[in-house]
Amino acid sequence: MPTLLWFRQDLRLHDQPALLAAVEAGEVVPVYVLDDEAPGEWRIGGAQRWWLHHSLKALDKALRDKGSRLILRRGASGDVLSALCDEVGAERIHALRHYEPWWRKIEDALGERLCLHDGNHLKPIEDVTTGSGKPFKIFSSFWKALSAMAPPDEPQDAPRSIKAPAKWPKSDELAEWKLLPTKPDWSAGFIEWSPGEDGARKALDAFVEAVDDYDTARNLPSVEGTSRLSPHLHHGEISVRAAWYALHGRSAGVQSFRRELAWRDFTSGVILAMPDYADANGRPKFDKLKWRRSKHDLTAWQKGQTGYPIVDAGMRQLWATGWMHNRVRMIAASFLIKHLLIDWREGERWYWDTLVDADYGNNAVNWQWVAGTGIDSNMFSRIMAPLSQSEKFDAGDYIRRWVPELKDVPDAGIHDPEEAGCRPDAYPAKIIGHREARERALAAARDAR
Ligand code: FAD
């Protein structure tokens, strides 16, 4: 009697405890269900669908190398899995645990048939709590508690082979799912990525060489100073434990990188405690804040046409490659929320659709952190000054790369060409002045009080 192995955001064979348990039990039917119903408006976004297509293809190949294959089905996961169990005569489904609210509902509905395993985080999320057993609201306390615990379990190898069932059930064709964009095809710039487990491993190996400089380089958008593992980690093509253990030594870079990895665990704890965190202010007093509704300004932000070079460079990098540097994600998000006074949820949704690493917990927690509406965040009144941020983090080359209209602007004017009197005609004037925007945002916050 075969067992189902349900893949979700864990598209790998290494360090995959659910796979190991299924292999141990005998014949395995690996399945991925494309479920656009359960997540509702949080259905997988456009950029991630591109990633998913390539990742599923890679996973199927890896499974075939082990004597197995990937069955693709589409629909409401609970129904699809129950039907597939009946079809192949399976009594058990093995899967890794995930914390997005829609997965938890489906997991509950599947009941005892479903056997859940930890393996997508450094530690089981429920194990890292305050002294009184409550989830942490502040990252620094979470990190302190996690660091005081035993290190994460060491990653496990992939199984040598996977036993196939006597008869394979039918599978959808991947191409039928139309995950890749057609008209217009905006994915030309995505070529820099290699979705799948091999691509993830290569990205990690490359980063191992660079980690000693991480502490300083990670904040500089013009430098490739971070791991770029986020889409691989989100899709589970590499386990976070593998990333943790790949970096030996105790350089400051290794410690800082591990701390960043822990953010992932922290955000899963937040959405476990507050499942609607992507939609509701963590601090309800912000429910009264009067956001502006301006299609014009929102579109200018989305298209990288705000007249603030660092913001525009980031938004164009995002559109072209499905990824944006973390420092610039913060600056661009802050600009939308504070300078344009547009609801953080509008920006969160845009990132959701355009990021290849769009992740329910990571995205929501970071947006609320920047907005100042979250449980662990800055004060709303702390308003980032995009032009001085750009200067401080030396973003000149980054701007020239992503905003070609500014490629000939000299260093002295690159962060603020308008002020320096060297703004080319092709580049827009500032959508709003910094001081004016700041006063407007502070007034809105005062009114909300
Ligand atoms: P590295 O610096 O190499 O970090 C390694 C890993 O640690 C990342 O891959 C990621 O898994 C984790 N990590 C690092 N920083 C954070 C963080 N602040 N929060 C949570 N995890 C972190 N990250 C996402 O994975 N998905 C999102 O949807 C997402 N949305 C964001 C929205 C905003 C407004 C902001 C400010 C940040 C967001 N981030 C998100 C966090 C961060 O920007 C990315 O994880 C990081 O830029 C990915 O690049 P990297 O893999 O090179 O990071």
Short mmCIF file of C-alpha atoms and ligand atoms in Angstrom, two decimals:
data_model
loop_
_atom_site.label_atom_id
_atom_site.label_comp_id
_atom_site.label_asym_id
_atom_site.label_seq_id
_atom_site.Cartn_x
_atom_site.Cartn_y
_atom_site.Cartn_z
CA MET A 1 0.00 0.00 0.00
CA PRO A 2 1.67 3.29 -1.03
CA THR A 3 2.00 6.45 1.04
CA LEU A 4 1.46 9.97 -0.30
CA LEU A 5 4.23 12.51 0.03
CA TRP A 6 2.70 15.97 -0.18
CA PHE A 7 5.16 18.61 -1.38
CA ARG A 8 4.41 22.27 -0.70
CA GLN A 9 7.08 24.91 -0.01
CA ASP A 10 9.64 22.14 0.50
CA LEU A 11 10.57 21.15 -3.03
CA ARG A 12 13.70 19.16 -2.26
CA LEU A 13 14.99 15.66 -1.57
CA HIS A 14 17.75 16.56 0.91
CA ASP A 15 16.88 17.12 4.56
CA GLN A 16 13.25 16.33 3.85
CA PRO A 17 11.99 14.38 6.89
CA ALA A 18 8.57 13.79 5.33
CA LEU A 19 10.21 12.09 2.35
CA LEU A 20 12.40 9.96 4.61
CA ALA A 21 9.36 8.84 6.61
CA ALA A 22 7.44 8.00 3.45
CA VAL A 23 10.40 6.03 2.04
CA GLU A 24 10.68 4.13 5.30
CA ALA A 25 7.02 3.12 4.98
CA GLY A 26 7.43 1.58 1.48
CA GLU A 27 6.03 2.69 -1.88
CA VAL A 28 5.73 6.48 -2.29
CA VAL A 29 3.50 8.64 -4.47
CA PRO A 30 4.98 12.18 -4.44
CA VAL A 31 2.38 14.81 -5.25
CA TYR A 32 2.26 18.57 -5.68
CA VAL A 33 -1.17 20.22 -5.66
CA LEU A 34 -1.62 23.63 -7.27
CA ASP A 35 -4.23 25.09 -4.95
CA ASP A 36 -5.49 28.52 -5.95
CA GLU A 37 -8.60 28.20 -3.79
CA ALA A 38 -7.46 27.81 -0.19
CA PRO A 39 -5.14 30.85 -0.03
CA GLY A 40 -7.83 33.13 -1.50
CA GLU A 41 -6.25 36.44 -2.39
CA TRP A 42 -2.90 35.05 -1.23
CA ARG A 43 -2.81 32.61 -4.12
CA ILE A 44 0.69 32.29 -5.55
CA GLY A 45 1.70 35.52 -7.29
CA GLY A 46 2.93 36.00 -10.86
CA ALA A 47 6.69 35.99 -10.29
CA GLN A 48 6.48 32.96 -8.04
CA ARG A 49 4.47 31.05 -10.59
CA TRP A 50 7.43 31.44 -12.95
CA TRP A 51 9.71 30.08 -10.23
CA LEU A 52 7.35 27.25 -9.36
CA HIS A 53 7.23 26.02 -12.96
CA HIS A 54 11.01 25.59 -13.07
CA SER A 55 11.26 24.26 -9.55
CA LEU A 56 8.65 21.54 -10.14
CA LYS A 57 10.42 20.54 -13.32
CA ALA A 58 13.70 20.21 -11.41
CA LEU A 59 12.01 18.26 -8.61
CA ASP A 60 10.45 15.81 -11.05
CA LYS A 61 13.86 15.21 -12.61
CA ALA A 62 15.49 14.66 -9.22
CA LEU A 63 12.74 12.20 -8.27
CA ARG A 64 13.14 10.33 -11.55
CA ASP A 65 16.86 9.97 -10.83
CA LYS A 66 15.80 8.09 -7.68
CA GLY A 67 13.30 5.85 -9.46
CA SER A 68 10.23 7.95 -8.72
CA ARG A 69 8.34 10.88 -10.27
CA LEU A 70 6.14 13.82 -9.34
CA ILE A 71 2.36 13.65 -9.69
CA LEU A 72 0.75 17.03 -10.40
CA ARG A 73 -2.85 17.76 -9.48
CA ARG A 74 -4.82 20.97 -9.33
CA GLY A 75 -7.68 22.03 -7.05
CA ALA A 76 -8.56 22.34 -3.37
CA SER A 77 -5.71 20.48 -1.64
CA GLY A 78 -7.84 18.67 0.94
CA ASP A 79 -10.24 17.27 -1.67
CA VAL A 80 -7.50 16.45 -4.15
CA LEU A 81 -5.41 14.59 -1.58
CA SER A 82 -8.36 12.64 -0.19
CA ALA A 83 -9.36 11.61 -3.71
CA LEU A 84 -5.79 10.61 -4.55
CA CYS A 85 -5.54 8.53 -1.37
CA ASP A 86 -8.70 6.65 -2.40
CA GLU A 87 -7.40 6.24 -5.94
CA VAL A 88 -4.06 4.68 -4.99
CA GLY A 89 -5.24 3.02 -1.78
CA ALA A 90 -3.06 5.16 0.50
CA GLU A 91 -3.90 5.59 4.17
CA ARG A 92 -1.21 8.06 5.08
CA ILE A 93 0.05 11.37 3.78
CA HIS A 94 3.45 12.61 4.90
CA ALA A 95 4.23 16.32 4.71
CA LEU A 96 6.39 19.01 6.27
CA ARG A 97 4.71 21.45 8.62
CA HIS A 98 3.96 24.96 7.33
CA TYR A 99 2.39 27.88 9.15
CA GLU A 100 0.42 29.85 6.55
CA PRO A 101 -3.18 29.98 7.84
CA TRP A 102 -4.67 28.24 4.80
CA TRP A 103 -2.30 25.28 5.16
CA ARG A 104 -3.19 24.90 8.82
CA LYS A 105 -6.90 24.72 7.99
CA ILE A 106 -6.29 22.05 5.39
CA GLU A 107 -4.01 20.13 7.74
CA ASP A 108 -6.78 20.13 10.37
CA ALA A 109 -9.32 18.94 7.81
CA LEU A 110 -7.12 16.06 6.70
CA GLY A 111 -7.06 14.80 10.29
CA GLU A 112 -5.25 11.66 11.31
CA ARG A 113 -4.48 10.64 7.78
CA LEU A 114 -1.88 13.40 7.67
CA CYS A 115 1.46 12.86 9.35
CA LEU A 116 3.29 16.18 9.78
CA HIS A 117 7.05 16.54 10.24
CA ASP A 118 9.19 19.50 11.28
CA GLY A 119 12.00 20.44 8.95
CA ASN A 120 11.20 23.75 7.36
CA HIS A 121 12.61 25.84 10.20
CA LEU A 122 15.63 25.98 12.47
CA LYS A 123 13.46 24.77 15.36
CA PRO A 124 9.80 23.77 15.62
CA ILE A 125 8.09 27.14 15.93
CA GLU A 126 6.02 26.14 18.96
CA ASP A 127 9.24 25.30 20.86
CA VAL A 128 10.62 28.86 20.88
CA THR A 129 8.45 30.74 23.35
CA THR A 130 8.76 33.19 26.23
CA GLY A 131 9.22 31.92 29.79
CA SER A 132 5.42 31.87 30.14
CA GLY A 133 5.00 29.82 26.96
CA LYS A 134 3.79 32.72 24.77
CA PRO A 135 5.08 33.50 21.28
CA PHE A 136 7.69 36.24 21.06
CA LYS A 137 6.60 39.64 19.81
CA ILE A 138 10.08 41.11 19.56
CA PHE A 139 12.70 39.60 17.27
CA SER A 140 15.71 40.39 19.45
CA SER A 141 14.18 38.44 22.36
CA PHE A 142 13.26 35.60 20.00
CA TRP A 143 16.84 35.46 18.73
CA LYS A 144 18.24 35.48 22.26
CA ALA A 145 16.01 32.55 23.22
CA LEU A 146 16.79 30.62 20.04
CA SER A 147 20.52 31.15 20.49
CA ALA A 148 20.33 29.79 24.04
CA MET A 149 18.74 26.53 22.84
CA ALA A 150 20.60 23.50 21.49
CA PRO A 151 21.69 24.10 17.87
CA PRO A 152 19.25 23.08 15.11
CA ASP A 153 19.24 19.40 14.11
CA GLU A 154 21.86 18.57 11.52
CA PRO A 155 20.52 18.21 7.97
CA GLN A 156 19.80 14.72 6.69
CA ASP A 157 20.86 13.22 3.35
CA ALA A 158 18.45 12.46 0.54
CA PRO A 159 17.31 8.83 0.36
CA ARG A 160 19.28 6.62 -2.05
CA SER A 161 16.18 5.52 -3.89
CA ILE A 162 12.43 5.93 -3.66
CA LYS A 163 10.18 2.94 -4.18
CA ALA A 164 7.60 3.45 -6.91
CA PRO A 165 4.01 2.18 -6.62
CA ALA A 166 2.97 -0.78 -8.80
CA LYS A 167 0.89 1.62 -10.90
CA TRP A 168 1.31 5.38 -11.17
CA PRO A 169 -1.84 7.53 -10.92
CA LYS A 170 -2.48 10.08 -13.66
CA SER A 171 -0.70 13.43 -13.51
CA ASP A 172 -1.44 16.84 -15.04
CA GLU A 173 1.08 18.13 -17.54
CA LEU A 174 3.08 21.02 -16.06
CA ALA A 175 2.68 23.09 -19.24
CA GLU A 176 -1.13 22.85 -18.89
CA TRP A 177 -0.89 24.88 -15.69
CA LYS A 178 0.39 27.87 -17.65
CA LEU A 179 2.56 29.11 -14.82
CA LEU A 180 4.89 30.96 -17.18
CA PRO A 181 3.91 34.43 -18.41
CA THR A 182 2.83 34.69 -22.03
CA LYS A 183 1.78 38.09 -23.25
CA PRO A 184 3.60 40.17 -22.28
CA ASP A 185 6.47 37.94 -21.20
CA TRP A 186 8.08 39.96 -18.43
CA SER A 187 10.45 37.20 -17.33
CA ALA A 188 13.48 37.89 -19.57
CA GLY A 189 15.47 39.28 -16.62
CA PHE A 190 14.70 36.22 -14.48
CA ILE A 191 17.37 34.33 -16.40
CA GLU A 192 19.83 35.06 -13.60
CA TRP A 193 18.04 32.54 -11.37
CA SER A 194 18.38 28.75 -11.27
CA PRO A 195 15.28 27.41 -9.52
CA GLY A 196 15.56 23.92 -8.04
CA GLU A 197 17.67 22.08 -5.52
CA ASP A 198 20.89 22.18 -7.57
CA GLY A 199 20.54 25.92 -8.11
CA ALA A 200 19.97 26.42 -4.39
CA ARG A 201 23.06 24.42 -3.51
CA LYS A 202 25.16 26.42 -5.99
CA ALA A 203 23.91 29.71 -4.54
CA LEU A 204 24.80 28.51 -1.05
CA ASP A 205 28.26 27.29 -2.10
CA ALA A 206 28.98 30.64 -3.74
CA PHE A 207 27.88 32.46 -0.62
CA VAL A 208 30.12 30.38 1.66
CA GLU A 209 33.05 32.11 -0.07
CA ALA A 210 31.57 35.56 0.56
CA VAL A 211 30.13 35.25 4.05
CA ASP A 212 33.08 36.80 5.90
CA ASP A 213 32.21 40.17 4.33
CA TYR A 214 28.48 39.79 4.94
CA ASP A 215 28.37 42.12 7.90
CA THR A 216 29.47 45.14 5.89
CA ALA A 217 28.52 44.15 2.33
CA ARG A 218 24.91 43.16 3.08
CA ASN A 219 23.78 46.75 3.32
CA LEU A 220 25.34 47.91 0.07
CA PRO A 221 22.98 47.54 -2.89
CA SER A 222 25.77 48.07 -5.43
CA VAL A 223 27.60 44.99 -4.13
CA GLU A 224 26.48 41.34 -4.33
CA GLY A 225 26.91 40.95 -0.60
CA THR A 226 23.97 38.74 0.38
CA SER A 227 23.22 35.09 -0.32
CA ARG A 228 20.23 35.50 -2.68
CA LEU A 229 18.89 32.33 -1.12
CA SER A 230 15.46 33.78 -0.35
CA PRO A 231 13.50 32.27 -3.28
CA HIS A 232 15.25 28.93 -2.72
CA LEU A 233 14.44 29.05 0.98
CA HIS A 234 10.86 30.11 0.39
CA HIS A 235 10.27 27.22 -2.00
CA GLY A 236 12.18 24.90 0.32
CA GLU A 237 14.69 23.90 -2.31
CA ILE A 238 17.29 24.01 0.39
CA SER A 239 16.58 23.55 4.08
CA VAL A 240 17.35 26.40 6.41
CA ARG A 241 19.29 23.93 8.53
CA ALA A 242 21.53 23.16 5.54
CA ALA A 243 22.14 26.90 5.13
CA TRP A 244 22.89 27.21 8.84
CA TYR A 245 25.44 24.37 8.84
CA ALA A 246 27.11 25.17 5.51
CA LEU A 247 28.84 28.12 7.13
CA HIS A 248 31.60 27.11 9.48
CA GLY A 249 33.70 29.30 11.71
CA ARG A 250 32.65 32.15 13.88
CA SER A 251 33.31 35.20 11.77
CA ALA A 252 30.99 38.11 12.41
CA GLY A 253 29.53 37.40 8.97
CA VAL A 254 28.44 33.88 9.93
CA GLN A 255 26.77 35.11 13.10
CA SER A 256 24.91 37.91 11.31
CA PHE A 257 23.79 35.58 8.54
CA ARG A 258 22.43 33.03 11.00
CA ARG A 259 20.57 35.83 12.75
CA GLU A 260 18.91 36.74 9.44
CA LEU A 261 17.95 33.11 8.88
CA ALA A 262 16.25 33.22 12.26
CA TRP A 263 13.99 36.03 11.05
CA ARG A 264 12.23 33.42 8.92
CA ASP A 265 11.43 31.39 12.01
CA PHE A 266 10.30 34.50 13.87
CA THR A 267 7.86 35.54 11.14
CA SER A 268 6.37 32.03 11.10
CA GLY A 269 5.75 32.42 14.83
CA VAL A 270 4.00 35.73 14.20
CA ILE A 271 1.60 34.29 11.62
CA LEU A 272 0.99 31.29 13.82
CA ALA A 273 -0.10 33.62 16.64
CA MET A 274 -1.80 36.17 14.35
CA PRO A 275 -2.92 34.39 11.16
CA ASP A 276 -4.36 37.55 9.59
CA TYR A 277 -1.17 39.56 10.08
CA ALA A 278 -0.91 40.19 6.32
CA ASP A 279 -4.21 42.08 6.42
CA ALA A 280 -4.61 43.56 9.89
CA ASN A 281 -2.48 46.15 11.67
CA GLY A 282 -0.50 44.54 14.48
CA ARG A 283 -1.26 47.69 16.48
CA PRO A 284 -5.00 48.34 16.06
CA LYS A 285 -4.62 52.04 16.86
CA PHE A 286 -3.45 52.43 13.25
CA ASP A 287 -6.87 51.32 11.98
CA LYS A 288 -7.86 54.98 12.21
CA LEU A 289 -5.04 56.28 10.03
CA LYS A 290 -6.40 57.93 6.89
CA TRP A 291 -4.38 56.58 3.98
CA ARG A 292 -4.38 58.39 0.65
CA ARG A 293 -5.91 56.70 -2.34
CA SER A 294 -3.93 57.75 -5.39
CA LYS A 295 -3.79 55.44 -8.36
CA HIS A 296 -1.36 57.87 -10.00
CA ASP A 297 1.14 57.77 -7.13
CA LEU A 298 0.81 54.02 -6.62
CA THR A 299 1.53 53.40 -10.30
CA ALA A 300 4.52 55.78 -10.26
CA TRP A 301 5.92 53.79 -7.33
CA GLN A 302 5.25 50.42 -8.95
CA LYS A 303 6.90 51.50 -12.19
CA GLY A 304 9.90 53.21 -10.62
CA GLN A 305 8.93 56.73 -11.70
CA THR A 306 8.92 58.64 -8.43
CA GLY A 307 11.90 60.91 -9.13
CA TYR A 308 13.77 59.38 -6.16
CA PRO A 309 16.59 57.39 -7.83
CA ILE A 310 17.11 54.82 -5.07
CA VAL A 311 13.39 54.03 -4.90
CA ASP A 312 13.07 53.83 -8.68
CA ALA A 313 16.16 51.64 -9.02
CA GLY A 314 14.73 49.19 -6.47
CA MET A 315 11.29 49.04 -8.03
CA ARG A 316 12.78 48.46 -11.46
CA GLN A 317 15.13 45.76 -10.17
CA LEU A 318 12.08 44.10 -8.64
CA TRP A 319 10.12 44.17 -11.89
CA ALA A 320 13.06 43.02 -14.00
CA THR A 321 14.38 40.22 -11.78
CA GLY A 322 11.69 39.35 -9.23
CA TRP A 323 14.02 40.33 -6.37
CA MET A 324 15.15 43.48 -4.61
CA HIS A 325 18.01 44.18 -2.25
CA ASN A 326 16.87 44.18 1.40
CA ARG A 327 18.03 47.72 2.20
CA VAL A 328 16.22 49.00 -0.88
CA ARG A 329 13.09 46.97 -0.05
CA MET A 330 12.98 48.95 3.19
CA ILE A 331 13.57 52.31 1.52
CA ALA A 332 10.99 51.67 -1.21
CA ALA A 333 8.41 50.38 1.26
CA SER A 334 8.94 53.31 3.57
CA PHE A 335 8.59 55.71 0.64
CA LEU A 336 5.22 54.26 -0.33
CA ILE A 337 3.91 54.31 3.23
CA LYS A 338 5.31 57.55 4.58
CA HIS A 339 6.10 59.75 1.57
CA LEU A 340 3.06 58.78 -0.47
CA LEU A 341 0.91 57.92 2.55
CA ILE A 342 -0.46 54.87 0.77
CA ASP A 343 -1.65 51.91 2.83
CA TRP A 344 1.16 49.40 3.47
CA ARG A 345 -1.17 46.63 2.28
CA GLU A 346 -1.06 48.02 -1.27
CA GLY A 347 2.71 47.70 -1.30
CA GLU A 348 2.61 44.30 0.36
CA ARG A 349 0.35 43.04 -2.42
CA TRP A 350 2.60 44.42 -5.13
CA TYR A 351 5.63 42.71 -3.59
CA TRP A 352 3.54 39.54 -3.30
CA ASP A 353 2.89 39.51 -7.01
CA THR A 354 6.35 40.56 -8.17
CA LEU A 355 8.82 38.90 -5.76
CA VAL A 356 10.11 35.42 -6.54
CA ASP A 357 10.59 35.00 -2.78
CA ALA A 358 7.15 36.36 -1.78
CA ASP A 359 6.43 34.74 1.54
CA TYR A 360 3.29 35.28 3.60
CA GLY A 361 5.05 35.69 6.94
CA ASN A 362 8.26 37.41 5.81
CA ASN A 363 6.44 39.88 3.63
CA ALA A 364 3.76 40.83 6.14
CA VAL A 365 6.12 41.16 9.11
CA ASN A 366 8.58 43.28 7.15
CA TRP A 367 5.88 45.56 5.72
CA GLN A 368 4.41 46.11 9.16
CA TRP A 369 7.89 46.66 10.57
CA VAL A 370 8.58 49.42 8.07
CA ALA A 371 5.09 50.89 8.44
CA GLY A 372 5.36 51.05 12.21
CA THR A 373 2.00 49.30 12.48
CA GLY A 374 3.45 45.95 13.56
CA ILE A 375 4.00 44.30 16.91
CA ASP A 376 7.77 44.61 16.51
CA SER A 377 8.48 47.77 14.59
CA ASN A 378 9.80 51.27 14.50
CA MET A 379 7.64 54.21 15.49
CA PHE A 380 5.48 55.44 12.60
CA SER A 381 7.15 58.83 13.07
CA ARG A 382 10.59 57.43 12.19
CA ILE A 383 10.64 58.40 8.55
CA MET A 384 13.49 57.18 6.36
CA ALA A 385 15.07 59.86 4.22
CA PRO A 386 15.58 58.06 0.90
CA LEU A 387 18.20 60.42 -0.46
CA SER A 388 20.49 60.26 2.55
CA GLN A 389 19.99 56.49 2.76
CA SER A 390 21.10 56.28 -0.86
CA GLU A 391 24.21 58.30 -0.08
CA LYS A 392 24.99 56.47 3.15
CA PHE A 393 24.82 53.06 1.51
CA ASP A 394 26.66 54.21 -1.60
CA ALA A 395 23.97 53.20 -4.07
CA GLY A 396 25.39 55.14 -7.07
CA ASP A 397 26.35 52.15 -9.23
CA TYR A 398 23.13 50.36 -8.31
CA ILE A 399 21.12 53.38 -9.50
CA ARG A 400 23.08 53.63 -12.75
CA ARG A 401 22.42 49.95 -13.42
CA TRP A 402 18.67 50.03 -12.90
CA VAL A 403 17.81 53.57 -14.00
CA PRO A 404 19.57 53.89 -17.34
CA GLU A 405 18.36 57.49 -17.80
CA LEU A 406 20.81 58.36 -14.99
CA LYS A 407 23.80 56.38 -16.21
CA ASP A 408 25.81 59.48 -17.15
CA VAL A 409 24.99 61.49 -14.04
CA PRO A 410 28.19 62.18 -12.03
CA ASP A 411 28.67 60.89 -8.48
CA ALA A 412 27.88 64.28 -6.97
CA GLY A 413 24.34 64.26 -8.40
CA ILE A 414 23.42 60.59 -8.62
CA HIS A 415 21.44 60.38 -5.38
CA ASP A 416 19.48 63.57 -6.00
CA PRO A 417 19.94 64.78 -9.60
CA GLU A 418 17.13 67.31 -9.28
CA GLU A 419 18.76 69.09 -6.35
CA ALA A 420 22.16 68.93 -8.07
CA GLY A 421 20.70 70.51 -11.21
CA CYS A 422 21.60 67.58 -13.46
CA ARG A 423 18.29 65.74 -13.86
CA PRO A 424 18.01 64.49 -17.46
CA ASP A 425 14.68 65.30 -19.17
CA ALA A 426 13.93 61.61 -19.52
CA TYR A 427 13.90 61.18 -15.75
CA PRO A 428 10.84 62.40 -13.78
CA ALA A 429 10.90 65.22 -11.26
CA LYS A 430 10.24 64.26 -7.63
CA ILE A 431 6.65 63.21 -7.11
CA ILE A 432 6.68 65.04 -3.76
CA GLY A 433 9.35 66.89 -1.76
CA HIS A 434 10.85 65.12 1.25
CA ARG A 435 9.95 67.78 3.82
CA GLU A 436 6.39 68.17 2.55
CA ALA A 437 5.88 64.40 2.55
CA ARG A 438 7.27 64.07 6.03
CA GLU A 439 4.96 66.74 7.43
CA ARG A 440 1.95 65.17 5.71
CA ALA A 441 2.72 61.74 7.17
CA LEU A 442 3.28 63.10 10.68
CA ALA A 443 0.02 65.05 10.49
CA ALA A 444 -1.86 61.89 9.43
CA ALA A 445 -0.37 60.00 12.38
CA ARG A 446 -1.36 62.84 14.76
CA ASP A 447 -4.93 62.84 13.41
CA ALA A 448 -5.17 59.09 13.90
CA ARG A 449 -4.31 59.56 17.57
P1 FAD B 1 20.32 37.28 3.04
O1 FAD B 1 20.76 38.57 3.65
O2 FAD B 1 21.39 36.45 2.44
O3 FAD B 1 19.56 36.50 4.20
C1 FAD B 1 19.46 35.07 4.23
C2 FAD B 1 18.03 34.65 4.43
O4 FAD B 1 17.55 35.10 5.68
C3 FAD B 1 17.07 35.21 3.40
O5 FAD B 1 17.11 34.46 2.21
C4 FAD B 1 15.74 35.12 4.13
O6 FAD B 1 15.21 33.81 4.08
C5 FAD B 1 16.16 35.40 5.58
N1 FAD B 1 15.97 36.82 5.85
C6 FAD B 1 16.87 37.83 5.72
N2 FAD B 1 16.33 39.00 6.11
C7 FAD B 1 15.07 38.74 6.48
C8 FAD B 1 14.01 39.53 6.98
N3 FAD B 1 14.14 40.85 7.20
N4 FAD B 1 12.84 38.92 7.25
C9 FAD B 1 12.66 37.60 7.05
N5 FAD B 1 13.63 36.80 6.59
C10 FAD B 1 14.83 37.36 6.30
N6 FAD B 1 11.92 38.10 2.48
C11 FAD B 1 11.34 37.01 1.94
O7 FAD B 1 11.93 35.93 1.96
N7 FAD B 1 10.09 37.08 1.39
C12 FAD B 1 9.37 38.24 1.36
O8 FAD B 1 8.24 38.26 0.87
C13 FAD B 1 9.99 39.42 1.88
N8 FAD B 1 9.34 40.61 1.83
C14 FAD B 1 9.95 41.73 2.37
C15 FAD B 1 9.27 42.95 2.36
C16 FAD B 1 9.86 44.08 2.88
C17 FAD B 1 9.12 45.41 2.90
C18 FAD B 1 11.17 44.02 3.40
C19 FAD B 1 11.84 45.25 3.98
C20 FAD B 1 11.86 42.82 3.45
C21 FAD B 1 11.26 41.65 2.94
N9 FAD B 1 11.92 40.40 2.98
C22 FAD B 1 11.30 39.30 2.46
C23 FAD B 1 13.17 40.24 3.76
C24 FAD B 1 14.49 40.41 2.99
O9 FAD B 1 14.48 41.57 2.23
C25 FAD B 1 14.81 39.23 2.08
O10 FAD B 1 14.67 38.02 2.78
C26 FAD B 1 16.26 39.33 1.58
O11 FAD B 1 16.46 40.53 0.90
C27 FAD B 1 16.53 38.18 0.66
O12 FAD B 1 17.81 38.27 0.10
P2 FAD B 1 18.96 37.25 0.50
O13 FAD B 1 18.47 35.85 0.40
O14 FAD B 1 20.16 37.60 -0.31
O15 FAD B 1 19.16 37.61 2.02
#
